Amino acid sequence: MATMPIVLRAQPDWLGAAQTLIEGCCSLDGVEDRVRWLENLCLTLGDQLYPAFLRVLCLVGEHAEPLAQQAVAATLTE
């Protein structure tokens, strides 16, 4: 069964995506779980949506609370 590729919406919910990223990096218990979740997210998005992922990361860096920023950064660097 083939899966449908993920396509960027005409009007993306950037803040919602940033919140989902933060929640994933904050709510999972172990480092391995967080890293696995982030790896799966990136693989699912693929190369075509990498720029969208970078935009979400920028929103986290520019607008999120410091603890949320730290959680995302820690997950990215594990």
XYZ file of C-alpha atoms in Angstrom:
78
model
C 0.000 0.000 0.000
C 1.571 3.278 -1.126
C 1.323 6.293 1.107
C 0.316 9.686 -0.168
C 3.094 12.277 -0.068
C 2.680 15.065 2.434
C 1.889 18.374 0.771
C 2.198 21.815 2.311
C -1.182 23.477 2.767
C -1.951 26.712 0.971
C -2.278 28.395 4.390
C -0.015 26.431 6.778
C -0.590 26.630 10.522
C 3.008 27.548 11.321
C 2.392 28.282 14.988
C 0.457 25.042 15.395
C 3.316 23.137 13.791
C 5.795 24.830 16.129
C 3.628 23.910 19.117
C 3.457 20.283 17.944
C 7.244 20.203 17.629
C 7.644 21.626 21.128
C 5.118 19.201 22.595
C 6.853 16.239 20.977
C 10.227 17.312 22.310
C 8.863 18.045 25.795
C 6.341 15.281 26.383
C 8.260 12.149 25.455
C 10.073 10.667 28.436
C 13.419 9.461 27.185
C 16.071 10.889 24.906
C 15.781 7.883 22.590
C 12.019 8.359 22.265
C 12.396 12.053 21.456
C 15.151 11.461 18.911
C 13.223 8.605 17.265
C 10.099 10.797 17.079
C 12.053 13.659 15.491
C 13.787 11.330 13.023
C 10.428 9.876 11.977
C 9.020 13.374 11.581
C 11.905 14.442 9.345
C 11.714 11.261 7.256
C 7.973 11.719 6.842
C 8.396 15.329 5.726
C 11.149 14.419 3.280
C 13.446 16.709 1.357
C 10.628 18.639 -0.301
C 9.275 19.942 3.014
C 12.662 20.533 4.664
C 12.346 24.318 4.159
C 8.993 24.212 5.980
C 10.633 22.356 8.868
C 13.317 25.053 9.031
C 10.620 27.727 9.175
C 9.007 25.917 12.112
C 12.394 25.728 13.861
C 12.848 29.470 13.331
C 9.463 30.147 14.922
C 10.480 28.083 17.939
C 13.751 30.000 18.161
C 12.106 33.403 17.800
C 8.898 33.035 19.810
C 8.936 30.028 22.139
C 9.638 30.139 25.850
C 13.286 29.432 26.774
C 12.488 25.985 28.226
C 10.691 25.004 25.030
C 13.614 26.255 22.950
C 15.999 24.226 25.101
C 13.905 21.068 24.731
C 13.851 21.338 20.941
C 17.561 22.195 20.764
C 18.462 19.294 23.051
C 16.476 16.873 20.904
C 18.132 18.161 17.735
C 21.624 17.758 19.167
C 21.213 14.297 20.716
